Short mmCIF file of C-alpha atoms in Angstrom, two decimals:
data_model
loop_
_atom_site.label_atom_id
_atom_site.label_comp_id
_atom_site.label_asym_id
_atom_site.label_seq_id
_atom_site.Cartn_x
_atom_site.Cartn_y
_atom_site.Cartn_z
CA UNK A 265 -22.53 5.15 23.21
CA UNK A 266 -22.52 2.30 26.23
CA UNK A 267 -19.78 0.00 24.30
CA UNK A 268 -20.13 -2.75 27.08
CA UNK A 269 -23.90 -3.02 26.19
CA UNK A 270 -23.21 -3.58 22.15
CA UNK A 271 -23.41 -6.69 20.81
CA UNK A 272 -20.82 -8.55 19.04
CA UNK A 273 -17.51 -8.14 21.07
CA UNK A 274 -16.83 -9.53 24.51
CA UNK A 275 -17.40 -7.10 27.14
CA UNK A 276 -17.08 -8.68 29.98
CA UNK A 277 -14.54 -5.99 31.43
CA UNK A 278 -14.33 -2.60 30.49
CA UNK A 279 -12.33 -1.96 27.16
CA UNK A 280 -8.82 -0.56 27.40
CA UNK A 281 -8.18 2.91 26.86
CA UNK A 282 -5.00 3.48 24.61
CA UNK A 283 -3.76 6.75 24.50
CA UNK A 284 -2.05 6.98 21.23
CA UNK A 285 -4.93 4.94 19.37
CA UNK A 286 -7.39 7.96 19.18
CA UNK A 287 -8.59 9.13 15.39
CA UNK A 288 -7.49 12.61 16.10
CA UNK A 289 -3.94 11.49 16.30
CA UNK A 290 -3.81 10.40 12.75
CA UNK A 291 -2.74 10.66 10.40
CA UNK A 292 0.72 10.93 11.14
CA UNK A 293 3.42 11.93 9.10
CA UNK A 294 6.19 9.48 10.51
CA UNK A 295 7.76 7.63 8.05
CA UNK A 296 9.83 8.02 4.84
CA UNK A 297 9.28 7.60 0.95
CA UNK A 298 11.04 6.74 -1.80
CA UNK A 299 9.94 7.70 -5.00
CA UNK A 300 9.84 5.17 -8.32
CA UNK A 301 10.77 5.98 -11.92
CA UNK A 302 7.21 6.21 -12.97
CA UNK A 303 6.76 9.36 -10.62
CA UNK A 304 4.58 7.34 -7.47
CA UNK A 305 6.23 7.48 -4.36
CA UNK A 306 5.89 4.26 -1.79
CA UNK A 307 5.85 4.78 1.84
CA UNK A 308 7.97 2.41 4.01
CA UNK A 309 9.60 2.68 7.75
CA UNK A 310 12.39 1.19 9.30
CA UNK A 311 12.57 -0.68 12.30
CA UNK A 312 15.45 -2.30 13.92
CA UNK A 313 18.79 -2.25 12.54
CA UNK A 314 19.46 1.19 10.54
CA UNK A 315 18.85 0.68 7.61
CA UNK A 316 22.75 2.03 5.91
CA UNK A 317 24.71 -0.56 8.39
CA UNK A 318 22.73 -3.54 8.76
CA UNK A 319 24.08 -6.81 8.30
CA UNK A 320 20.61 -7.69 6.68
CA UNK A 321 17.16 -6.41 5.62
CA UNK A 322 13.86 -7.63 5.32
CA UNK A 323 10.69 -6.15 3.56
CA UNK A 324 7.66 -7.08 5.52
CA UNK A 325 4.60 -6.61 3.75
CA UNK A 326 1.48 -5.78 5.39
CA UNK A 327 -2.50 -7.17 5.65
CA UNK A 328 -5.08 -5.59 4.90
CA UNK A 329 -5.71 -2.56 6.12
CA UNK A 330 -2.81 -2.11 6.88
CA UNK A 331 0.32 0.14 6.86
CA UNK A 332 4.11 0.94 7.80
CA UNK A 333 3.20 1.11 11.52
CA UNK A 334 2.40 -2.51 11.18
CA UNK A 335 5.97 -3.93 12.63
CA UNK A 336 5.79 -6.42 15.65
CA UNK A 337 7.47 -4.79 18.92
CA UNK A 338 10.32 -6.27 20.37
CA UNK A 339 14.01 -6.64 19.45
CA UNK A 340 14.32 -9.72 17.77
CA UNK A 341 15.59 -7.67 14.41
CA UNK A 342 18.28 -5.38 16.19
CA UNK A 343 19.46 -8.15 17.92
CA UNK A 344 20.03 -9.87 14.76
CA UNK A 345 21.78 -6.49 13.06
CA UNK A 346 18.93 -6.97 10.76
CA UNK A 347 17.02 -3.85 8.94
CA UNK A 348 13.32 -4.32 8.86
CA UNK A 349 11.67 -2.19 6.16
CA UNK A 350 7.27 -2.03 6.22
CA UNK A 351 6.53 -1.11 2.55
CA UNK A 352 2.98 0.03 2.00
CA UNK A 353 1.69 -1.34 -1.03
CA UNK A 354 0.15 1.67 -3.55
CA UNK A 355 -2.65 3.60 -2.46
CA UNK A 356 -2.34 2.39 1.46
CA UNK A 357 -0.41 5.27 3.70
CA UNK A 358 1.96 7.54 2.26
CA UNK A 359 2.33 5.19 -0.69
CA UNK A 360 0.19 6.88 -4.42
CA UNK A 361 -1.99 4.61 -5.44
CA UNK A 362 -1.45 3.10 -8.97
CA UNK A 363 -4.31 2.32 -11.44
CA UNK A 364 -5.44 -1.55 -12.43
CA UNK A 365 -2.65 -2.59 -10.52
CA UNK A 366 -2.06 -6.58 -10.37
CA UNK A 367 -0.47 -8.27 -7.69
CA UNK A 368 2.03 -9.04 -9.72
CA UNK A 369 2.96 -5.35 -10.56
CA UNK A 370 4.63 -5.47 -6.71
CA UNK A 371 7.44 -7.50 -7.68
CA UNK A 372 8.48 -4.70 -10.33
CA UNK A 373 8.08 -2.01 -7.33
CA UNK A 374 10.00 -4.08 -5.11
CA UNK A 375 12.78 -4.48 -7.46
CA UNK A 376 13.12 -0.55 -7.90
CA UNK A 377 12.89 0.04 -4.17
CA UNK A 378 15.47 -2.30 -3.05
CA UNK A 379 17.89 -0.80 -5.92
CA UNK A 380 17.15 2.68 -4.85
CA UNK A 381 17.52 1.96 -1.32
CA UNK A 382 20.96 0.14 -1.90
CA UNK A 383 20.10 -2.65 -0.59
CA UNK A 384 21.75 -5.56 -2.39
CA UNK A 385 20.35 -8.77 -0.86
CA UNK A 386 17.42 -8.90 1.36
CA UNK A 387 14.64 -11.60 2.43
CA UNK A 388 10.62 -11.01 2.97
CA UNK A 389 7.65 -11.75 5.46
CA UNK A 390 4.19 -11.56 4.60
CA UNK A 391 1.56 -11.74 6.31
CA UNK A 392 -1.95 -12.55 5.68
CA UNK A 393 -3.71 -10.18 2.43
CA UNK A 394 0.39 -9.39 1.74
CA UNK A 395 1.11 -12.99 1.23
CA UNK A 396 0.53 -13.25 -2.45
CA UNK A 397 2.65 -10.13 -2.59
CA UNK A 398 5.21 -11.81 -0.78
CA UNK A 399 4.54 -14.88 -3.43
CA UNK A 400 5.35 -12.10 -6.49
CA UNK A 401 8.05 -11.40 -5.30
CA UNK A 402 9.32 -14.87 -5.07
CA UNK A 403 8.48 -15.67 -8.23
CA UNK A 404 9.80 -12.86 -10.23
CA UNK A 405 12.93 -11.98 -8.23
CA UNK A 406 13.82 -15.38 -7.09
CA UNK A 407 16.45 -15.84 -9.54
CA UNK A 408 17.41 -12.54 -9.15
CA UNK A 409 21.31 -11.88 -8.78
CA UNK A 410 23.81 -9.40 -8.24
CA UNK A 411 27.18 -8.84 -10.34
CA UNK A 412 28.38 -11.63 -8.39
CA UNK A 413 26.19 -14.35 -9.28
CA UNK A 414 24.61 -14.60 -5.71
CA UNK A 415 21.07 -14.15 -5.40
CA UNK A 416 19.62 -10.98 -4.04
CA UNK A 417 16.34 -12.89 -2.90
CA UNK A 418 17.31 -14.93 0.44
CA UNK A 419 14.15 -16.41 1.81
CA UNK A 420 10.60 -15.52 1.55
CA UNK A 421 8.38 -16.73 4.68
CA UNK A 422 4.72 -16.62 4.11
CA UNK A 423 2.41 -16.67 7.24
CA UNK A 424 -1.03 -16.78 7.35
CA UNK A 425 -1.79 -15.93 3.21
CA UNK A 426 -4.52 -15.98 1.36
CA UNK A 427 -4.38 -18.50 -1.39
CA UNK A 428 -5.13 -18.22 -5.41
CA UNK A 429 -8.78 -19.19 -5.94
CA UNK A 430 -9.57 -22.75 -6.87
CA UNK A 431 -8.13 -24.09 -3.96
CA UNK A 432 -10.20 -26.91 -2.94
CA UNK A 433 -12.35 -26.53 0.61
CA UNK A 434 -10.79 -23.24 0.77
CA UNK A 435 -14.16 -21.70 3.08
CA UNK A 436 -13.26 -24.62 5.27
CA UNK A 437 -14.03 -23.80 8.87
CA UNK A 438 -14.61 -19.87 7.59
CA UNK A 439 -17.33 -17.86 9.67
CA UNK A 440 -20.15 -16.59 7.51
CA UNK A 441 -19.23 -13.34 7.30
CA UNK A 442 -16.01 -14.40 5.56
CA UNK A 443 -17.77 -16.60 3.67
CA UNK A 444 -20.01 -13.76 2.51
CA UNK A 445 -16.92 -11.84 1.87
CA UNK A 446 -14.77 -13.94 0.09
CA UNK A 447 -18.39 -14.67 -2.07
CA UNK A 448 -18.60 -10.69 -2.81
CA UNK A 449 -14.81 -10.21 -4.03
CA UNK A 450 -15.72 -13.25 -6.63
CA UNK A 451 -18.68 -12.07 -8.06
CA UNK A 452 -20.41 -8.33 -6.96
CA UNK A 453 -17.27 -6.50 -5.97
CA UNK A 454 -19.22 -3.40 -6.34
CA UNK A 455 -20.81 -4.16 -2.99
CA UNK A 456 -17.43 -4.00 -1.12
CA UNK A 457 -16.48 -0.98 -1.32
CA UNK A 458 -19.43 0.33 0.50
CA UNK A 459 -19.17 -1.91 3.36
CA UNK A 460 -15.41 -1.45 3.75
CA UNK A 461 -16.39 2.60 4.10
CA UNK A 462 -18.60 1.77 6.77
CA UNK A 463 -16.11 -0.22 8.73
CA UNK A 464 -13.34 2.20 8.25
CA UNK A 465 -15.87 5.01 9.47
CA UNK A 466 -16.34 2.69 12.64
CA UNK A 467 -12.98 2.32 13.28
CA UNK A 468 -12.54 6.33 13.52
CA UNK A 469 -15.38 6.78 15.79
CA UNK A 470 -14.45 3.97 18.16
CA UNK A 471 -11.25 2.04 17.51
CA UNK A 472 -11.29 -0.22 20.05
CA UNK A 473 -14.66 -1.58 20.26
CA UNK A 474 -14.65 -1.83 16.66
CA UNK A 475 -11.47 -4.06 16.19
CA UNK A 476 -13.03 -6.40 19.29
CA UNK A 477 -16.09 -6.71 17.71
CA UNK A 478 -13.84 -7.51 14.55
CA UNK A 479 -12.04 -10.49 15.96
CA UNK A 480 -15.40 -12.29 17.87
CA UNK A 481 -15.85 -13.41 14.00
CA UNK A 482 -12.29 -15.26 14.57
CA UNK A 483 -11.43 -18.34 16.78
CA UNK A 484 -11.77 -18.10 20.45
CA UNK A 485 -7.60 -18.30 20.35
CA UNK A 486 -7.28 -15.31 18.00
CA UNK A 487 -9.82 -13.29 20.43
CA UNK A 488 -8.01 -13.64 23.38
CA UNK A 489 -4.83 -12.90 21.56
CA UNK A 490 -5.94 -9.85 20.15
CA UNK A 491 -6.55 -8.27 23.67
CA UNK A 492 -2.64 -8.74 24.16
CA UNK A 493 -2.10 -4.71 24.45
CA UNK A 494 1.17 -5.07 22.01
CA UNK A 495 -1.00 -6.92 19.63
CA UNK A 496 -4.25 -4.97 20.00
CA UNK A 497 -2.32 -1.52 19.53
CA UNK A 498 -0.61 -2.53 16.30
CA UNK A 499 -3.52 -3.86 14.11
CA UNK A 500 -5.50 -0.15 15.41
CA UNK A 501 -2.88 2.30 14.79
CA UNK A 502 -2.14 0.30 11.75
CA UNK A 503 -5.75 0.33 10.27
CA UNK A 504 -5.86 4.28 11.47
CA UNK A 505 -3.16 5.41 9.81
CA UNK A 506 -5.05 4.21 6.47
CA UNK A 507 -8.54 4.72 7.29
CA UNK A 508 -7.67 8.26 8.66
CA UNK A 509 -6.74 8.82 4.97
CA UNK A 510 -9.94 7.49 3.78
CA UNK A 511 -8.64 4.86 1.78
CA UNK A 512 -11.31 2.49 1.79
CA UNK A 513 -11.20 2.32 -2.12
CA UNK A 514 -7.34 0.53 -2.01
CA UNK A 515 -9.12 -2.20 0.50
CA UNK A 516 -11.61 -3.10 -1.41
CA UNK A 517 -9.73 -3.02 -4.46
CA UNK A 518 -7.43 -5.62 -2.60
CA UNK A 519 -10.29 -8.06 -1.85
CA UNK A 520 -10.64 -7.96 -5.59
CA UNK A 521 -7.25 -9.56 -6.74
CA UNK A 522 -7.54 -12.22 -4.62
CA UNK A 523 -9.91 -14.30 -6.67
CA UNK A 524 -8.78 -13.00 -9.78
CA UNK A 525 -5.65 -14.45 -11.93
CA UNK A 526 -2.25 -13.59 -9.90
CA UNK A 527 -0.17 -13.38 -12.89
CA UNK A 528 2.21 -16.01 -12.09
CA UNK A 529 2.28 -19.84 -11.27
CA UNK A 530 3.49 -20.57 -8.19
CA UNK A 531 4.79 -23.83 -9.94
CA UNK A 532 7.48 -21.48 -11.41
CA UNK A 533 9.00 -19.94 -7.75
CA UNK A 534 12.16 -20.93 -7.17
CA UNK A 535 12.82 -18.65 -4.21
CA UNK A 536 13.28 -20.55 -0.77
CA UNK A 537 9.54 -20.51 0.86
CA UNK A 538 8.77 -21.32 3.94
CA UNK A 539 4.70 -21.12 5.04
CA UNK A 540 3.43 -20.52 8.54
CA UNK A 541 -0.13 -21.59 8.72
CA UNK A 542 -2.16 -22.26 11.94
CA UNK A 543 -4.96 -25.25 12.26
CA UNK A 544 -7.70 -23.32 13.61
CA UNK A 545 -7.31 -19.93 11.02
CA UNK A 546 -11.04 -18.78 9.92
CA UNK A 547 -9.31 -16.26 7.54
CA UNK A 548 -7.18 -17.55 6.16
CA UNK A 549 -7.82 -21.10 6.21
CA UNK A 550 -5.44 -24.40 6.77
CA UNK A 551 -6.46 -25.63 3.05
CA UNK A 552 -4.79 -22.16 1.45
CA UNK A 553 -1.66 -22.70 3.20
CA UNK A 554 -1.73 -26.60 2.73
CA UNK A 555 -2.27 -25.21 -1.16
CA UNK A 556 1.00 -23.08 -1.24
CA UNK A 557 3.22 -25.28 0.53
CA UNK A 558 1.82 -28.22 -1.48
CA UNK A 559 1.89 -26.35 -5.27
CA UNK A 560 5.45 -24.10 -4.60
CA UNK A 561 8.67 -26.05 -5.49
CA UNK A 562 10.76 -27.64 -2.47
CA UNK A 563 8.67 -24.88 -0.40
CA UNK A 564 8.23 -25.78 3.85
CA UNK A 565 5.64 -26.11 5.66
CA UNK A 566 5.16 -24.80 9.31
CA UNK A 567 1.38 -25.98 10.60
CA UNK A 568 0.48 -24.04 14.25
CA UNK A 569 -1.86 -26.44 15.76
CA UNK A 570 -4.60 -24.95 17.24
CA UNK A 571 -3.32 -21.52 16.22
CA UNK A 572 -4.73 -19.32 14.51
CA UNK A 573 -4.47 -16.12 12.21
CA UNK A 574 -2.19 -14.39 14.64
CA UNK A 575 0.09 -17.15 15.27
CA UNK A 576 1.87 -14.46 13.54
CA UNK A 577 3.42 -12.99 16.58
CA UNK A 578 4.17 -16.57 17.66
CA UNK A 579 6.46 -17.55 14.67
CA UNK A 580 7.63 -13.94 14.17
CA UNK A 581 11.33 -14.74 15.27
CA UNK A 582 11.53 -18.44 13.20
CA UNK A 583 9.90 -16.16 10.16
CA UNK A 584 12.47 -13.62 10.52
CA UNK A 585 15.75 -15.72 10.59
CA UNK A 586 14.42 -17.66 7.65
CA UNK A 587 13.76 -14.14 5.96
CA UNK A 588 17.17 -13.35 6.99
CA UNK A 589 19.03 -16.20 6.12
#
């Protein structure tokens, strides 16, 4: 196949050859597990700080698709003596999947790993489809403390997220497709898993193209970002990892929770929150984060004007201190 003649991504230049994002490299087995009282094991790496001697830890938690590999590079977190833990949500990577499970369930996973990890006090990041995990967690383990009356929950910083349904304007400045999307999670869910299969089946034949031609449905900013080789590499070995394992079913199962009921009110967090949310965001759009900032108690809000989805990797540091703190 000519991939500078397809349509769809920006081809001006020839595409980048990577040499560790090829399909026949996954999956891999890096990575470690810890296994829950029910019997499921979730998958998780660590990055950073090791993970018995740091001074801190944070759980980052993952988009969609998405898995443990997903970590920003750089050395923001061992420079801090923090541990930086990538959980993978059941069903995605090494994690089992779990049946019917809510968003909400996460929080109860969350507090098992943390106690079987020994880790006593730790802070989150998540990041676009793993913000309302992130928001679960702050709701049901913000008041959360140890023997010594201190909290075990230090921050939770919420970038990018996908909001509850019923937020006003929320297709605001969305692309069709998204549109279309976000329509099909709502009401025929049936139809996603099918077209999820048949992107993750494009992703193993031809990575690269196929996460360009992903991102010309973004803002200009977030398509130009995206060819950052750092950036580009993470979101493909990322998605590999779980589409090598043919897990299309967990993906669309995601898109599913998001319009239904969460479980909680975010009324009720009392967790420090801080959201990251960027102006020109077709995904997930400046009303949603507007909507958590606006609806969680005492809760800050970070706008990125004219940033996008992957003003991420912008606010990744400010994210991680507040995490941290």
């Amino acid at each position: 196949v000519d991939t500078t003649a397809c349509m769809g991504a920006n081809t001006s230049a020839p595409l980048p050859e990577y040499e560790e994002v090829q399909a026949s490299l996954f999956p891999r087995d890096a990575g470690l597990a810890v296994q829950l009282d029910d019997g499921r094991r979730i998958g998780y790496m660590c990055y950073g700080a090791p993970l018995d001697t740091a001074q801190s830890h944070v759980l980052l938690f993952h988009g969609t698709p998405g898995s443990r590999f997903f970590c920003p590079e750089g050395t923001h977190a061992a420079d801090m003596d923090v541990c930086l833990v990538v959980l993978e949500r059941p069903g995605f990577g090494l994690s089992d999947p779990k049946e019917n499970r809510t968003i909400k369930d996460w929080a109860d996973d969350v507090r098992e790993i943390v106690d079987k990890l020994h880790i006593r006090r730790f802070g989150v990041i998540a990041y676009s489809a793993g913000g309302p995990y992130g928001l679960a967690v702050a709701h049901d383990l913000g008041e959360w403390t140890d023997a010594d009356g201190n909290r075990r929950l230090l921050g939770v910083s919420i970038v990018s997220s996908v909001a509850p349904s019923g937020v006003p304007d929320v297709t605001t400045n969305m692309p069709y497709v998204f549109r279309l999307a976000y329509f099909l999670s709502s009401y025929l869910p049936s139809l996603l898993y099918p077209i999820v299969k048949y992107s993750g089946g494009q992703y193993l034949s031809n990575p690269v193209f196929t996460g360009r031609d992903d991102w010309t449905k973004h803002h200009a900013s977030d398509q130009e970002y995206y060819k950052t080789p750092a950036v580009e590499k993470l979101f493909l070995i990322s998605a590999l990892e779980m589409y090598s394992r043919q897990q299309w079913t967990t993906e669309a199962y995601e898109y599913t929770l998001w319009n239904r009921p969460w479980g909680f009110d975010l009324h009720d967090i009392r967790a420090p929150v801080c959201v990251w949310q960027g102006t020109v965001d077709q995904g997930c759009t400046l009303p949603m984060g507007r909507h958590i900032a606006a609806t969680v108690p005492h809760a800050r809000l970070e706008v990125g004007e004219n940033k996008g989805h992957l003003m991420f990797f912008d606010v990744w540091e400010d994210a991680l201190r507040f995490a941290a703190a």
